[in-house]
Each structure stands twice: as structure tokens, then as C-alpha cells.
CSV table of C-alpha atoms and ligand atoms in Angstrom, one decimal:
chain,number,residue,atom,x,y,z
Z,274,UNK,CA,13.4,-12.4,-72.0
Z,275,UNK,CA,13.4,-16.1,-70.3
Z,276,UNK,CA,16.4,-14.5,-68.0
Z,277,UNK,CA,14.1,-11.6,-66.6
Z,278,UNK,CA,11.4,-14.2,-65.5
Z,279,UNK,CA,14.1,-16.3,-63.8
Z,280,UNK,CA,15.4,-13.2,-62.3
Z,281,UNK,CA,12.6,-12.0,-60.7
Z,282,UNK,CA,11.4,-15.5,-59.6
Z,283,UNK,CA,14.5,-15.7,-57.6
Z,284,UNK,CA,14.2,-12.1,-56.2
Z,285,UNK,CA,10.7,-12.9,-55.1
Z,286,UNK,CA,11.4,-15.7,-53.4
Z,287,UNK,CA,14.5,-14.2,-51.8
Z,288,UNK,CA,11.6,-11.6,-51.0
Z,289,UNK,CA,9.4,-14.1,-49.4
Z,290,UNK,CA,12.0,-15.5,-47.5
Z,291,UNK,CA,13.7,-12.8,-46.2
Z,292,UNK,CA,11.2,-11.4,-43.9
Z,293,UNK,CA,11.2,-14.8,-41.5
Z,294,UNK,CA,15.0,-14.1,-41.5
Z,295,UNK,CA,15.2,-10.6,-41.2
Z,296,UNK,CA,12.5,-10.3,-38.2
Z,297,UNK,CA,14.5,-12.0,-35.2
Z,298,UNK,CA,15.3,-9.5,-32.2
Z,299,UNK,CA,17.6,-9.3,-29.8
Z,300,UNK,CA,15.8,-8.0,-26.5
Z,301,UNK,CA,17.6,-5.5,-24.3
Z,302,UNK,CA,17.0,-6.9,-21.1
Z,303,UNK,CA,17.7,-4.1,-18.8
Z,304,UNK,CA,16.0,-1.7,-20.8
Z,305,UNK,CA,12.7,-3.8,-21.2
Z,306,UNK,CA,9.6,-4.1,-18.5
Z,307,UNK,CA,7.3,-7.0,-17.8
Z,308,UNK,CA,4.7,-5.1,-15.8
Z,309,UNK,CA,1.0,-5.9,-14.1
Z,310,UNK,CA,-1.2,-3.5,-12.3
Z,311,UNK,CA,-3.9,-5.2,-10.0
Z,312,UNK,CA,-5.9,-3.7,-7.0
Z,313,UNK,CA,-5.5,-4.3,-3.2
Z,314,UNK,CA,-7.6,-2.9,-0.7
Z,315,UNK,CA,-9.1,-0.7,-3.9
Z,316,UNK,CA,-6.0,0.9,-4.1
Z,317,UNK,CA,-3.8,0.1,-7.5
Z,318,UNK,CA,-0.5,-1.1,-7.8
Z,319,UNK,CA,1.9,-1.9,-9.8
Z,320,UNK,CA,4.1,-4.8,-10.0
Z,321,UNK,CA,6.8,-6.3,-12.3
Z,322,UNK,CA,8.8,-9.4,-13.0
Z,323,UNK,CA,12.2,-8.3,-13.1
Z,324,UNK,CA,13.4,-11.6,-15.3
Z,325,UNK,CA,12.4,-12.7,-18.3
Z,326,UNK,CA,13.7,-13.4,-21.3
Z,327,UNK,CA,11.6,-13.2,-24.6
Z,328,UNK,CA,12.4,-14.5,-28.5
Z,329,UNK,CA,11.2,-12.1,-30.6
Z,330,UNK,CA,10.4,-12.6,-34.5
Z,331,UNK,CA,8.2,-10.0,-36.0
Z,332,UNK,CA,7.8,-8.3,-39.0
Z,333,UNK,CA,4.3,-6.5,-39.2
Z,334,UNK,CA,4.5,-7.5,-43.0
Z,335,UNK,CA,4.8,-11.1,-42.1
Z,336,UNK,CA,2.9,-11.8,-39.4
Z,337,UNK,CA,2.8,-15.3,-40.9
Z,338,UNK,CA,6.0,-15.8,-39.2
Z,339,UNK,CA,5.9,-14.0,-36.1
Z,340,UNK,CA,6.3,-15.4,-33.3
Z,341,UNK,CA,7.3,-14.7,-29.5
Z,342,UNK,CA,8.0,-16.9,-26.7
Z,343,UNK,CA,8.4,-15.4,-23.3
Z,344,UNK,CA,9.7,-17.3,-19.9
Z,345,UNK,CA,9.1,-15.6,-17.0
Z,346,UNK,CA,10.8,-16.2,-13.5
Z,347,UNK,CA,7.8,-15.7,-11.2
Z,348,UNK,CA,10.5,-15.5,-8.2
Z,349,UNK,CA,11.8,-12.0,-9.5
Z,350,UNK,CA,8.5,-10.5,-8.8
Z,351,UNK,CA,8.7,-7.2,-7.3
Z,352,UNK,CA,5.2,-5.2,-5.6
Z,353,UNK,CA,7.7,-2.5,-4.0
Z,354,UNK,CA,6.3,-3.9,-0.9
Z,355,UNK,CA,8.1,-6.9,0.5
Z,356,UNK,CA,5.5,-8.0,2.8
Z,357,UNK,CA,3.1,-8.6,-0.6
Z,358,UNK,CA,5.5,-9.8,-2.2
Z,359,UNK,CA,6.6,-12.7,0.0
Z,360,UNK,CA,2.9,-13.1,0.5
Z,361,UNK,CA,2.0,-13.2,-3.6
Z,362,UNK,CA,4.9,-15.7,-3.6
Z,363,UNK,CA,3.7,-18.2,-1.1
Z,364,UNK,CA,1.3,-21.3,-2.0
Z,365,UNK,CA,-2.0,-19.5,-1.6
Z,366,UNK,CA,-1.2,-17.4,-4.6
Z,367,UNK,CA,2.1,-17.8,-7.1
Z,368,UNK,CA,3.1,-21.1,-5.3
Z,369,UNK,CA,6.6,-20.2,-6.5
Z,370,UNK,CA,8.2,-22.7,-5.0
Z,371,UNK,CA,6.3,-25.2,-7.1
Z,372,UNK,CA,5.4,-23.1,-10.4
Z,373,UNK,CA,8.5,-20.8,-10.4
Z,374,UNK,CA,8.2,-20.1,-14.0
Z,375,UNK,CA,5.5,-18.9,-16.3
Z,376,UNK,CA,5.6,-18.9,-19.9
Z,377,UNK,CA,4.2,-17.4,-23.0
Z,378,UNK,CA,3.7,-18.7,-26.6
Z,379,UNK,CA,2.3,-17.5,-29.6
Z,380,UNK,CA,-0.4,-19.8,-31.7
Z,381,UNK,CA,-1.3,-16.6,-34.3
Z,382,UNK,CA,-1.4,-13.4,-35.0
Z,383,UNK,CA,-4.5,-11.8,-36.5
Z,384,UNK,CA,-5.8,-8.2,-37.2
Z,385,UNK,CA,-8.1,-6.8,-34.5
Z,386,UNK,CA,-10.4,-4.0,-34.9
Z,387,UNK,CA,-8.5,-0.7,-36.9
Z,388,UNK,CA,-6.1,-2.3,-38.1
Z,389,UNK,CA,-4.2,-3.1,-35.0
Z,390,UNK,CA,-2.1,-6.5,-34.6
Z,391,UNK,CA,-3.4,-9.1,-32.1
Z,392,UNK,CA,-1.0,-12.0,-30.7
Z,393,UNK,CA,-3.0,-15.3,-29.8
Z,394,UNK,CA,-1.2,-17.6,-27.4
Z,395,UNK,CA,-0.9,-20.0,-25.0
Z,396,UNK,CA,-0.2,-18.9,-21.3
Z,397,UNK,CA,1.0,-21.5,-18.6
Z,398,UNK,CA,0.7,-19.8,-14.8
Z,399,UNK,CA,0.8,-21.8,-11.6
Z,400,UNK,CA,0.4,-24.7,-14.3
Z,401,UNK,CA,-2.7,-23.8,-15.8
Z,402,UNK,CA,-2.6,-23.2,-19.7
Z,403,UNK,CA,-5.0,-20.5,-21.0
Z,404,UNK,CA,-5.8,-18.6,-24.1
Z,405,UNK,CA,-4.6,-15.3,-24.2
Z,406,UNK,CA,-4.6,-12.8,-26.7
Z,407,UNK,CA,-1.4,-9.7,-27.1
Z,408,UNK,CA,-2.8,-6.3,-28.4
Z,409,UNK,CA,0.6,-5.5,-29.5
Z,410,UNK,CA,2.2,-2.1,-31.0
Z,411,UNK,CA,5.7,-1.9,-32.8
Z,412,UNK,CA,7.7,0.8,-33.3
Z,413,UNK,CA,10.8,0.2,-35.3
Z,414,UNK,CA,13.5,2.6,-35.6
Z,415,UNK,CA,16.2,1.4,-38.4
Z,416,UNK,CA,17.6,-1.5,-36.9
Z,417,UNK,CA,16.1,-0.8,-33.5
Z,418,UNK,CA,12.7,-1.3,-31.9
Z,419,UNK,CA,10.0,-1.1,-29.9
Z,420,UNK,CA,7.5,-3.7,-28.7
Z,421,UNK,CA,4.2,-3.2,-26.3
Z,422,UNK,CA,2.4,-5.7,-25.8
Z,423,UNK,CA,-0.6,-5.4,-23.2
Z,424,UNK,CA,-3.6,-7.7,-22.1
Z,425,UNK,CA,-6.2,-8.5,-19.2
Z,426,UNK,CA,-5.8,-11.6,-17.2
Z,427,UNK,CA,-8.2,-12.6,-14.6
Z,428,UNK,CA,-5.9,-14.0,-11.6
Z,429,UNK,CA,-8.3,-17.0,-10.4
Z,430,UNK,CA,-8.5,-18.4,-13.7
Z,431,UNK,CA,-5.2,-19.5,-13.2
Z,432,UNK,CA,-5.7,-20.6,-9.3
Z,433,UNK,CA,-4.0,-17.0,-8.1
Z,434,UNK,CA,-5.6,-16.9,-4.7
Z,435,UNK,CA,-8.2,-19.4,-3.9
Z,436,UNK,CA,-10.2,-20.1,-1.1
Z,437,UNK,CA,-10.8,-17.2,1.7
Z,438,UNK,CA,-8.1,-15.5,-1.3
Z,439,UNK,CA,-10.6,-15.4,-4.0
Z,440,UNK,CA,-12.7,-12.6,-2.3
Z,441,UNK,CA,-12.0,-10.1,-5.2
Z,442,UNK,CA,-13.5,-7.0,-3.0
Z,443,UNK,CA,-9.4,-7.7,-1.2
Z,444,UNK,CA,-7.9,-8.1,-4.5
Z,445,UNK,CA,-8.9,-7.3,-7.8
Z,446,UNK,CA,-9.6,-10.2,-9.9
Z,447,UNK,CA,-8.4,-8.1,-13.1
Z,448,UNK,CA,-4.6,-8.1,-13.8
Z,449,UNK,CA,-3.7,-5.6,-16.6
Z,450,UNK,CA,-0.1,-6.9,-18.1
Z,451,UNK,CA,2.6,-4.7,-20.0
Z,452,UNK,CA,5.4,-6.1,-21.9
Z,453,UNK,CA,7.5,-2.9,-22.9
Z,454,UNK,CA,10.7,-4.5,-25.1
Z,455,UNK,CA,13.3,-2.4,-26.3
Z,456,UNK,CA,14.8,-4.4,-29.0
Z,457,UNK,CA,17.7,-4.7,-32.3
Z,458,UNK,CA,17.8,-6.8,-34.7
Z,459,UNK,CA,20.0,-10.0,-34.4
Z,460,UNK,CA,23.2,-9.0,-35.8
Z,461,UNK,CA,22.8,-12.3,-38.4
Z,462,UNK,CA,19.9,-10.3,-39.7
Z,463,UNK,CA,20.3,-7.0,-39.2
Z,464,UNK,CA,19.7,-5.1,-43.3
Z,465,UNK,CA,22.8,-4.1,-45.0
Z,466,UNK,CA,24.0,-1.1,-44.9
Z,467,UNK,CA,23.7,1.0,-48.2
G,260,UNK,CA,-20.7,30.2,26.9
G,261,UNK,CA,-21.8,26.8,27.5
G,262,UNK,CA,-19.1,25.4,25.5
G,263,UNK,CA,-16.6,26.8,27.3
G,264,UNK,CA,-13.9,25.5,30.6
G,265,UNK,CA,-14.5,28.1,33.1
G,266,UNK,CA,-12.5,29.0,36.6
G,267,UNK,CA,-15.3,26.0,38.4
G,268,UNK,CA,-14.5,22.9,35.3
G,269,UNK,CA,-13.7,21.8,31.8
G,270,UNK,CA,-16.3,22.6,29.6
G,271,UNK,CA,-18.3,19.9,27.4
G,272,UNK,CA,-16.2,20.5,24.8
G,273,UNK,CA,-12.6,19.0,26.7
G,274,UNK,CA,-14.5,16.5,28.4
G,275,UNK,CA,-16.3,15.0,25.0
G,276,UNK,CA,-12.5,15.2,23.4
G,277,UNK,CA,-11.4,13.7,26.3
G,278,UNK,CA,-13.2,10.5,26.6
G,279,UNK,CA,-13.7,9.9,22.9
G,280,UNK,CA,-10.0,10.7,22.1
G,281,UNK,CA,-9.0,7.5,25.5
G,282,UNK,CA,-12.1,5.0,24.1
G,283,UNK,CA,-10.6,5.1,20.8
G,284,UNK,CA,-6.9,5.3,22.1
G,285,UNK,CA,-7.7,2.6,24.5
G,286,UNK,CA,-10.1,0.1,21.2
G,287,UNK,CA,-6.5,1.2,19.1
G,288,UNK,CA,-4.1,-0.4,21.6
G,289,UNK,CA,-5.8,-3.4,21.8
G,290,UNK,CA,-6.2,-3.9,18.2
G,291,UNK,CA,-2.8,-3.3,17.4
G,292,UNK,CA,-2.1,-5.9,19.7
G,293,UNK,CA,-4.1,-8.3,18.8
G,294,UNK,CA,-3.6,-8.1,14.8
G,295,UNK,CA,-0.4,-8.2,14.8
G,296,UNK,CA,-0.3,-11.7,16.1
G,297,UNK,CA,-3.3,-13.1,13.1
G,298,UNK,CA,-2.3,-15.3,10.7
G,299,UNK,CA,-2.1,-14.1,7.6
G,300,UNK,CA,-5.9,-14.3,5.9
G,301,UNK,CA,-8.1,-11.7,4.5
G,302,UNK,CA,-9.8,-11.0,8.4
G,303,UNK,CA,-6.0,-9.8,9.4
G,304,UNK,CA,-5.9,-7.3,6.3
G,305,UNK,CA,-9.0,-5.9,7.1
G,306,UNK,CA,-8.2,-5.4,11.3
G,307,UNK,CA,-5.1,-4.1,9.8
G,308,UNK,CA,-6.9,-1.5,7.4
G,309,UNK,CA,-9.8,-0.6,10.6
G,310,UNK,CA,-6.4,0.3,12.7
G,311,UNK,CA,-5.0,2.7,10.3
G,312,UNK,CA,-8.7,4.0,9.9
G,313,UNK,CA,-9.2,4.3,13.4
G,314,UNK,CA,-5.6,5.6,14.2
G,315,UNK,CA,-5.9,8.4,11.2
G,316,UNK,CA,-9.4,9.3,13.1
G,317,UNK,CA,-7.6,9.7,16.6
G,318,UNK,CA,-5.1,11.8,14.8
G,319,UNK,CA,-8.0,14.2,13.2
G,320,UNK,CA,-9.5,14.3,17.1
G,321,UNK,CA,-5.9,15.1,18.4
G,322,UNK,CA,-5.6,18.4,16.3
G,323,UNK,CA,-9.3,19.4,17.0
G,324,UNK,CA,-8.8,18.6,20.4
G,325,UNK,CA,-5.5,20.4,20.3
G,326,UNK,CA,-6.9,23.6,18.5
G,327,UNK,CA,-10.2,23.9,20.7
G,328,UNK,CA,-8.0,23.5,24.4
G,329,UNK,CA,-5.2,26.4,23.0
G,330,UNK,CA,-8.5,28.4,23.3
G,331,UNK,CA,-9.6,27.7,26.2
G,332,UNK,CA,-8.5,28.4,30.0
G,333,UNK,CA,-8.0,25.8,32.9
G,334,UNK,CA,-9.9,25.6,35.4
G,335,UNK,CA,-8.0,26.5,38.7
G,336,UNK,CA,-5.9,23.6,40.5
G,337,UNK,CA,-7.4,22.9,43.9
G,338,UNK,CA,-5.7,25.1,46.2
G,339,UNK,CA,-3.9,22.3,48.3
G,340,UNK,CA,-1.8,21.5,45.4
G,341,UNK,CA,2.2,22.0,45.9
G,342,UNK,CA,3.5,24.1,43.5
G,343,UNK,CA,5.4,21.0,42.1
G,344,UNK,CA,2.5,18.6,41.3
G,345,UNK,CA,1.0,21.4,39.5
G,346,UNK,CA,4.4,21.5,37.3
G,347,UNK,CA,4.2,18.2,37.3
G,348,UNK,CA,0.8,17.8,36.0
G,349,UNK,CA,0.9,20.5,33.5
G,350,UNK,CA,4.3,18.6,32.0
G,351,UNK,CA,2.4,15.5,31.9
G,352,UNK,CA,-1.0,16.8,29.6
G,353,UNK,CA,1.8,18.1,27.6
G,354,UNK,CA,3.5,14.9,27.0
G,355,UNK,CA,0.3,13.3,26.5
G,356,UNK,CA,-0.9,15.8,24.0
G,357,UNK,CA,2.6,15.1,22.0
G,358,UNK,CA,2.5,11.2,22.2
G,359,UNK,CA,-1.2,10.9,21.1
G,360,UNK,CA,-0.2,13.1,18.1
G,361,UNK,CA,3.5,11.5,17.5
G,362,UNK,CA,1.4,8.0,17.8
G,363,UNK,CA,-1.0,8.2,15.0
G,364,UNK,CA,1.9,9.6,12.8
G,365,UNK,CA,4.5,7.2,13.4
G,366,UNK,CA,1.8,4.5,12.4
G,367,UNK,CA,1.1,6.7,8.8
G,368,UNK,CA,5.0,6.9,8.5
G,369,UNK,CA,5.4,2.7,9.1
G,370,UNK,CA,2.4,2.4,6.9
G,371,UNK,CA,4.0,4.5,4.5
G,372,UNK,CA,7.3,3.4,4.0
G,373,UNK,CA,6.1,0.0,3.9
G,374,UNK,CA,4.1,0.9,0.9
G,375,UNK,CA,0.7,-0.2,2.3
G,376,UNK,CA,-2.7,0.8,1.1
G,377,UNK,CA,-4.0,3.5,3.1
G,378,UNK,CA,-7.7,4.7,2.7
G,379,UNK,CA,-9.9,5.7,5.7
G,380,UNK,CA,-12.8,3.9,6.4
G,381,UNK,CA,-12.8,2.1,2.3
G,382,UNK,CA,-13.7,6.0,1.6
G,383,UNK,CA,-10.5,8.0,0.4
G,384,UNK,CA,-7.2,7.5,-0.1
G,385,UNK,CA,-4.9,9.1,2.2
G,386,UNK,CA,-1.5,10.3,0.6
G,387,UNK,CA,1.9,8.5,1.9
G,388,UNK,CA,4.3,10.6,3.9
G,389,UNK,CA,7.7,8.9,2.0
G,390,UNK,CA,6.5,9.3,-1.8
G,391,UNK,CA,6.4,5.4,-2.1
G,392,UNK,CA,8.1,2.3,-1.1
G,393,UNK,CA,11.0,3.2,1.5
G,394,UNK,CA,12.5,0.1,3.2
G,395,UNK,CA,15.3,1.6,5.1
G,396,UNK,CA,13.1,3.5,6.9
G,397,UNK,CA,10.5,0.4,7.9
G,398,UNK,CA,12.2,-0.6,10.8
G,399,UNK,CA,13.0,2.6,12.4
G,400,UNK,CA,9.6,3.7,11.8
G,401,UNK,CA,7.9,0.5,13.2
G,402,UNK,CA,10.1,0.9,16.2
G,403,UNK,CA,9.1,4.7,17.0
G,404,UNK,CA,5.3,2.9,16.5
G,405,UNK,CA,5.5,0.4,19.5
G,406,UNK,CA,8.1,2.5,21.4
G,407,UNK,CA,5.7,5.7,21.6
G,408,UNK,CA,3.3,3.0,22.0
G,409,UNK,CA,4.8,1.3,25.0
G,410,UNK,CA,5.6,5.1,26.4
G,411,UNK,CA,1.8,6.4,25.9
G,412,UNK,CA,1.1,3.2,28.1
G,413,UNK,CA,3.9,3.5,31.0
G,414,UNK,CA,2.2,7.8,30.9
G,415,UNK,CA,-1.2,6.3,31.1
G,416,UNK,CA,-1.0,4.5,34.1
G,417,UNK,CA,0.3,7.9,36.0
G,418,UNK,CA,-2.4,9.9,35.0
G,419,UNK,CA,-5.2,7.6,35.6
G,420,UNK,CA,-3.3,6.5,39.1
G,421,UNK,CA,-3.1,10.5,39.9
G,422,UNK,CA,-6.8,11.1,38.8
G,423,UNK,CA,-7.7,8.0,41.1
G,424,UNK,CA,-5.6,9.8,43.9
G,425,UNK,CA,-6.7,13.3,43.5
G,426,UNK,CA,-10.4,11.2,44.0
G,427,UNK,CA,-9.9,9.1,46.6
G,428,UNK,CA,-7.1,10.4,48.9
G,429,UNK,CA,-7.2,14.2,48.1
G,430,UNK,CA,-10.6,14.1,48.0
G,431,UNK,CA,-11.1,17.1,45.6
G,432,UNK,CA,-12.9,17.7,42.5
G,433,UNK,CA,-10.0,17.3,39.6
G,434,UNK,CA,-11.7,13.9,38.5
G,435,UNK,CA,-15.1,14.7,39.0
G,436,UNK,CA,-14.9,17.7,36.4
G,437,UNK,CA,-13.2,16.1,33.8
G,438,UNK,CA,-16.5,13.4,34.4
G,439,UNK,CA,-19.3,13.2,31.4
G,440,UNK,CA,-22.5,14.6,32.4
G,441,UNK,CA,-23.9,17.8,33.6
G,442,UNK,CA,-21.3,20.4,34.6
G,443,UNK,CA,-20.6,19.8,38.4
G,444,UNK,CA,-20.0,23.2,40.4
G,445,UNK,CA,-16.8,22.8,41.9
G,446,UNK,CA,-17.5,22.2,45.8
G,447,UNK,CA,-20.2,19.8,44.8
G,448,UNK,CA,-20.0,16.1,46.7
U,480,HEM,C1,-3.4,6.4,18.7
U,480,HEM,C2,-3.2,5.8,17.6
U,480,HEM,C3,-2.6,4.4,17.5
U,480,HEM,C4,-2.3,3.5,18.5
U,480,HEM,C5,-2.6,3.5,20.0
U,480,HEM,C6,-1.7,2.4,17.8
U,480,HEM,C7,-1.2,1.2,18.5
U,480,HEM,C8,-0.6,0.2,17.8
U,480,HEM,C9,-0.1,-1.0,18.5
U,480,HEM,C10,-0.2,-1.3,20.0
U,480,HEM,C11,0.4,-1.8,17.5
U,480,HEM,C12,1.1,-3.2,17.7
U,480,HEM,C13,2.6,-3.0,17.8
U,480,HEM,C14,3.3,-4.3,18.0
U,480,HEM,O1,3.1,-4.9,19.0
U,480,HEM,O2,4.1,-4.6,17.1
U,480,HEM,C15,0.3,-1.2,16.3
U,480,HEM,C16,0.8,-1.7,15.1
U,480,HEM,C17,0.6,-1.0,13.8
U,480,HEM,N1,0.0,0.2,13.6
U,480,HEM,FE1,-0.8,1.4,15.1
U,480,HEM,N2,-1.5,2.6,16.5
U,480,HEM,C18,-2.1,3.9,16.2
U,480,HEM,C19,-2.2,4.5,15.1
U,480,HEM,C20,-1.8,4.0,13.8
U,480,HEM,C21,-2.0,4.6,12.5
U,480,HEM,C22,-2.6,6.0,12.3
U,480,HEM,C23,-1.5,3.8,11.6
U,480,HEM,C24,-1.5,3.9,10.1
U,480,HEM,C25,-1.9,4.9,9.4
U,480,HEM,C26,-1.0,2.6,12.3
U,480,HEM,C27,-0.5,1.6,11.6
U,480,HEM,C28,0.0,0.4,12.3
U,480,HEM,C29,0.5,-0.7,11.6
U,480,HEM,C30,0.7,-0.9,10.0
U,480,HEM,C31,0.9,-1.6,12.6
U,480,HEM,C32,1.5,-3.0,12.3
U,480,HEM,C33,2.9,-3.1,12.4
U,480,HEM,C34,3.4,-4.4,11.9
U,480,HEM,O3,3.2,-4.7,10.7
U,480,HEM,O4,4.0,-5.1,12.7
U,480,HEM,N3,-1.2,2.8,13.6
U,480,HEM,N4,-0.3,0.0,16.5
């Protein structure tokens, strides 16, 4: 009987270990979307970064281990207006020639309300570091997958337009942000095939 | 009916178009001018948004003005016109008619391809004429802008320099009628 117990000790630690393993994703860069809706002049818009690279580990059964880490290159922003978007780059607002990267980090996941999956972390924009917290949503498909992750930012907590720049009835304080990652598993973990 | 341009003079109706539609034309000229030259700070985005409002407003007065003069008649050119300066003139309210019209839309078309907000007056927004962003078409269209611009200007100074000479070498009434105030019979000094 001693045999079964030593058995299933090492399957469940296996177990235990695997999902740390098994959850690291390889993003799909030109599938994926970093995107931020604001208002100018009342009028929305949408804008995106057009690089960034994220590391992904996630398994929604482990979300002991999860973890992302996101870099963004403030310089690839695109507003599909190049006149706002040299102007969003200059000193008064991104400052990109000073802060030309942002960056992400997870501290924890949690459970929000109905059972969705909240990412708390650290984001660092035009050098200020803030709380922030990721309502995110995973869809896996086999070895493939899905990740939204969406929260509000307020664009003068992190120094985006001060001054005469901080009149919010010109542009919205409220930055909605949409991570849309089209993922795979990392080939070192991807499950066997049965 | 009162409203109406007779045989004797333009009616209220063209002569309220009239001077509205060249205040307006004349405040959108200068602001144009001016704003283009701001720095960059909230004031020059909001000049920039009373422009497009005031320009989309010149272009509603336009079609009105437009619509209400294909009813009417004109008044009768004083008879010691050539036959030439009447061709002349008539050529000329045409071409103004089509520049103040092309004007206003060349700005929405700029305005458009470069993606700009557009809503008149803070109120509504106005749709764009390129479905979005279109940067190969910025420059032509910003060109068209200041050359119909530049065009309406070089057109202007004719017909106010023939209106000042039909007043104050010809001596007859063509100024006078197109004047604010209570309808002048023609013959009147
Ligand atoms: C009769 C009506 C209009 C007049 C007389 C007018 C006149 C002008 C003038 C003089 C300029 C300066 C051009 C330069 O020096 O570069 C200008 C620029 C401009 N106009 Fe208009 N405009 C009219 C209507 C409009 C409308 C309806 C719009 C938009 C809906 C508009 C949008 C613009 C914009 C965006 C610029 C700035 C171009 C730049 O960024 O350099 N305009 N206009």
C-alpha cells in the first residue's frame, strides 16, 4: 500500500508544480492590440501603442503564479492623426523623449465581484508609479489563447498634460486601456499530445 | 411680396444673405489667418474649433442663400451698362456663389482627412467626408483651402472695386440696392 501513497505524493506535487510551468505564453505580436480611448474636443478617439512586448504566465487555476509584465514603447503611439500624435508625444504630455517607455507589472491577482479575475500592478508612465488594477478575461483554446485585459487610468495622475493641459473640458481626464493578446503556449510547455 | 427682389431692387431677403454671408466670410478670413500662426495651447484648439464652427455655418447660409436667389429675379441692370460688363458681372456672382460654397468644403475635407474633431458650436458632431484618417489627401486638401482662399480674396477686391465704381463714377443705384435698410426705389438720390 506504502507504494500508492508515494505514488500519488509525487503526482501531486508534479500537479502542483506543473501549472507555474505549463502557464507561460508566447504573445503574437502582430495579432495583439494595446489600445486607449480618451476624449478630445468631446469627441472619442482611439489610440494604440503599436510596440509592446508582454510575458505572459497564467493559468486561471493558479493564479498564485500568474504573472505579466508588459513594456511599452510610448514612441509607437499612433491617434490616426499625426498632428495629436506629435503633440501627445512632446514634453507637455508623454515627454517621450525623456520617458520613452512605460511599463507594467503585476503585484497579485485576486477575484473581483462574480467571479471575474483582477490583476493588481504596478504601472510606471512619464516616471510616475501607480497602482493599477487589470479586469482581465481568458479564453483558451487548446494550446492557444486569448487575453483581454481592460482598466481606467486618469491621465494627470501620471503628469499627462499639466498646466493650461490639465483643462479636462479639452481632454478627457479618463483613459480607457485595452490589452487584446492573442497568445500559445511556449513550445517548452506546451501539454503533450495524447 | 415683401420678401421678394423686384424689377426696382433686391429684396430683404438677398440683401440680409448678403451681408451676413461677407461679415462672417470677412470674421473667417481673419481668423484663419490669425490661428494658424498660435502656438500650440488650449486657446489655438479652441480658435481652431470656432473656425470650423463658423465656416460649417457660412456653408449652411451659402445653400440657403443659394436656394432662396434660384427663386428669385434680378432686378434690371441700369440701362447704361455695355452688354459686356453685364456678362461680366453675372460671371462674377457666379464664381462667387461657387467659391464661397467650394471654401467651407475644402476646409470640412482638410478637417476631415486630417482626422480632427469636428462638432459645431460644442453641439453636434458633424460626420467626416473621408471615413477617417486620410493622410495622402491632407496636403492637397489644405492646399485647395488657402488657394480658394487666396482666389475668394483676389474676386473680392473686384466686386467691391466695381460696386465702389458703379457708386461713385457711374453714379447709379446698383450699390445702393444691395444696401441694408428700407427698400430704396430705384431713381432715389
Ligand atoms: C468661408 C469659409 C472659410 C474661410 C473664409 C476660411 C478661411 C481660412 C483661412 C484664411 C485659413 C488659413 C490658411 C493658411 O494661411 O494656412 C484657414 C485655415 C483652416 N481652415 Fe478654414 N475657412 C473657411 C471654412 C472652413 C471650414 C468649414 C473648416 C472645417 C470644417 C475649415 C477648417 C480649416 C482648418 C482646419 C484650417 C487650418 C489649416 C492648418 O492646419 O494649417 N475652414 N481657413
Amino acid at each position: 500500500m506504502r507504494w500508492i501513497f508515494v505514488l500519488s505524493g509525487v503526482a501531486l506535487a508534479y500537479g502542483m508544480a506543473m501549472p507555474a510551468v505549463a502557464a507561460t505564453w508566447q504573445v503574437d505580436a502582430a495579432h495583439s492590440t494595446l489600445e486607449f480611448t480618451n476624449s478630445y474636443q468631446d469627441v472619442r478617439y482611439t489610440g494604440q501603442f503599436k510596440r509592446f512586448t508582454a510575458k505572459i504566465d497564467y493559468d486561471p487555476a493558479d493564479l498564485a503564479h500568474a504573472k505579466f509584465d508588459v513594456g511599452v514603447d510610448i514612441t509607437s503611439l499612433d491617434t490616426q492623426n499625426s498632428e495629436r500624435d506629435h503633440a501627445a508625444l512632446g514634453a507637455n504630455f508623454f515627454d517621450a523623449a525623456k520617458f520613452p517607455r512605460a511599463h507594467f507589472v503585476t503585484t497579485a491577482f485576486h477575484k473581483g465581484a462574480g467571479g471575474t479575475v483582477v490583476a493588481d500592478g504596478t504601472l510606471t508612465l512619464r516616471g510616475i508609479s501607480k497602482p493599477v488594477e487589470l479586469q482581465v478575461r481568458f479564453a483558451p483554446h487548446g494550446d492557444d489563447a486569448t487575453l483581454d485585459v481592460t482598466t481606467q487610468l486618469k491621465r494627470l495622475d501620471f503628469g499627462i498634460g499639466s498646466g493650461q493641459w490639465a483643462d479636462t473640458s479639452l481632454i478627457g481626464d479618463r483613459v480607457t486601456v485595452h490589452g487584446h493578446l492573442v497568445m500559445t503556449r511556449a513550445a517548452s510547455t506546451q501539454a503533450p499530445s495524447h | 411680396m415683401l420678401l421678394r427682389s423686384t424689377e426696382g431692387g433686391w429684396g430683404p431677403v438677398v440683401r440680409a444673405f448678403h451681408w451676413l454671408v461677407a461679415v462672417l466670410i470677412v470674421a473667417q478670413g481673419a481668423i484663419g489667418l490669425v490661428m494658424v500662426d498660435m502656438g500650440l495651447t488650449p486657446a489655438k484648439l479652441r480658435v481652431f474649433a470656432l473656425h470650423k464652427s463658423i465656416g460649417l455655418t457660412i456653408l449652411a447660409l451659402v445653400l440657403l442663400r443659394i436656394a432662396w436667389r434660384l427663386t428669385e429675379r434680378r432686378p434690371t441692370d441700369p440701362p447704361a451698362m455695355p452688354h459686356w460688363q453685364r456678362r461680366m458681372a453675372r460671371a462674377m456672382h457666379i464664381a462667387l456663389y461657387l467659391l464661397i460654397l467650394a471654401l467651407p468644403l475644402s476646409g470640412w475635407w482638410f478637417n476631415s482627412a486630417a482626422n480632427a474633431p469636428l462638432v459645431w458650436f460644442g453641439l453636434f458632431d458633424v460626420p467626416s467626408l473621408t471615413h477617417g484618417y486620410a493622410p495622402a489627401w491632407k496636403p492637397r486638401a489644405l492646399l485647395l483651402h488657402e488657394a480658394l482662399f487666396w482666389l475668394l480674396v483676389a474676386l473680392l477686391v473686384v466686386h467691391v472695386g466695381a460696386a465702389l465704381w458703379h457708386h461713385f463714377k457711374q453714379r447709379d443705384d446698383v450699390l445702393k440696392r444691395m444696401l441694408l435698410g428700407p427698400r430704396r426705389k430705384s431713381g432715389d438720390t
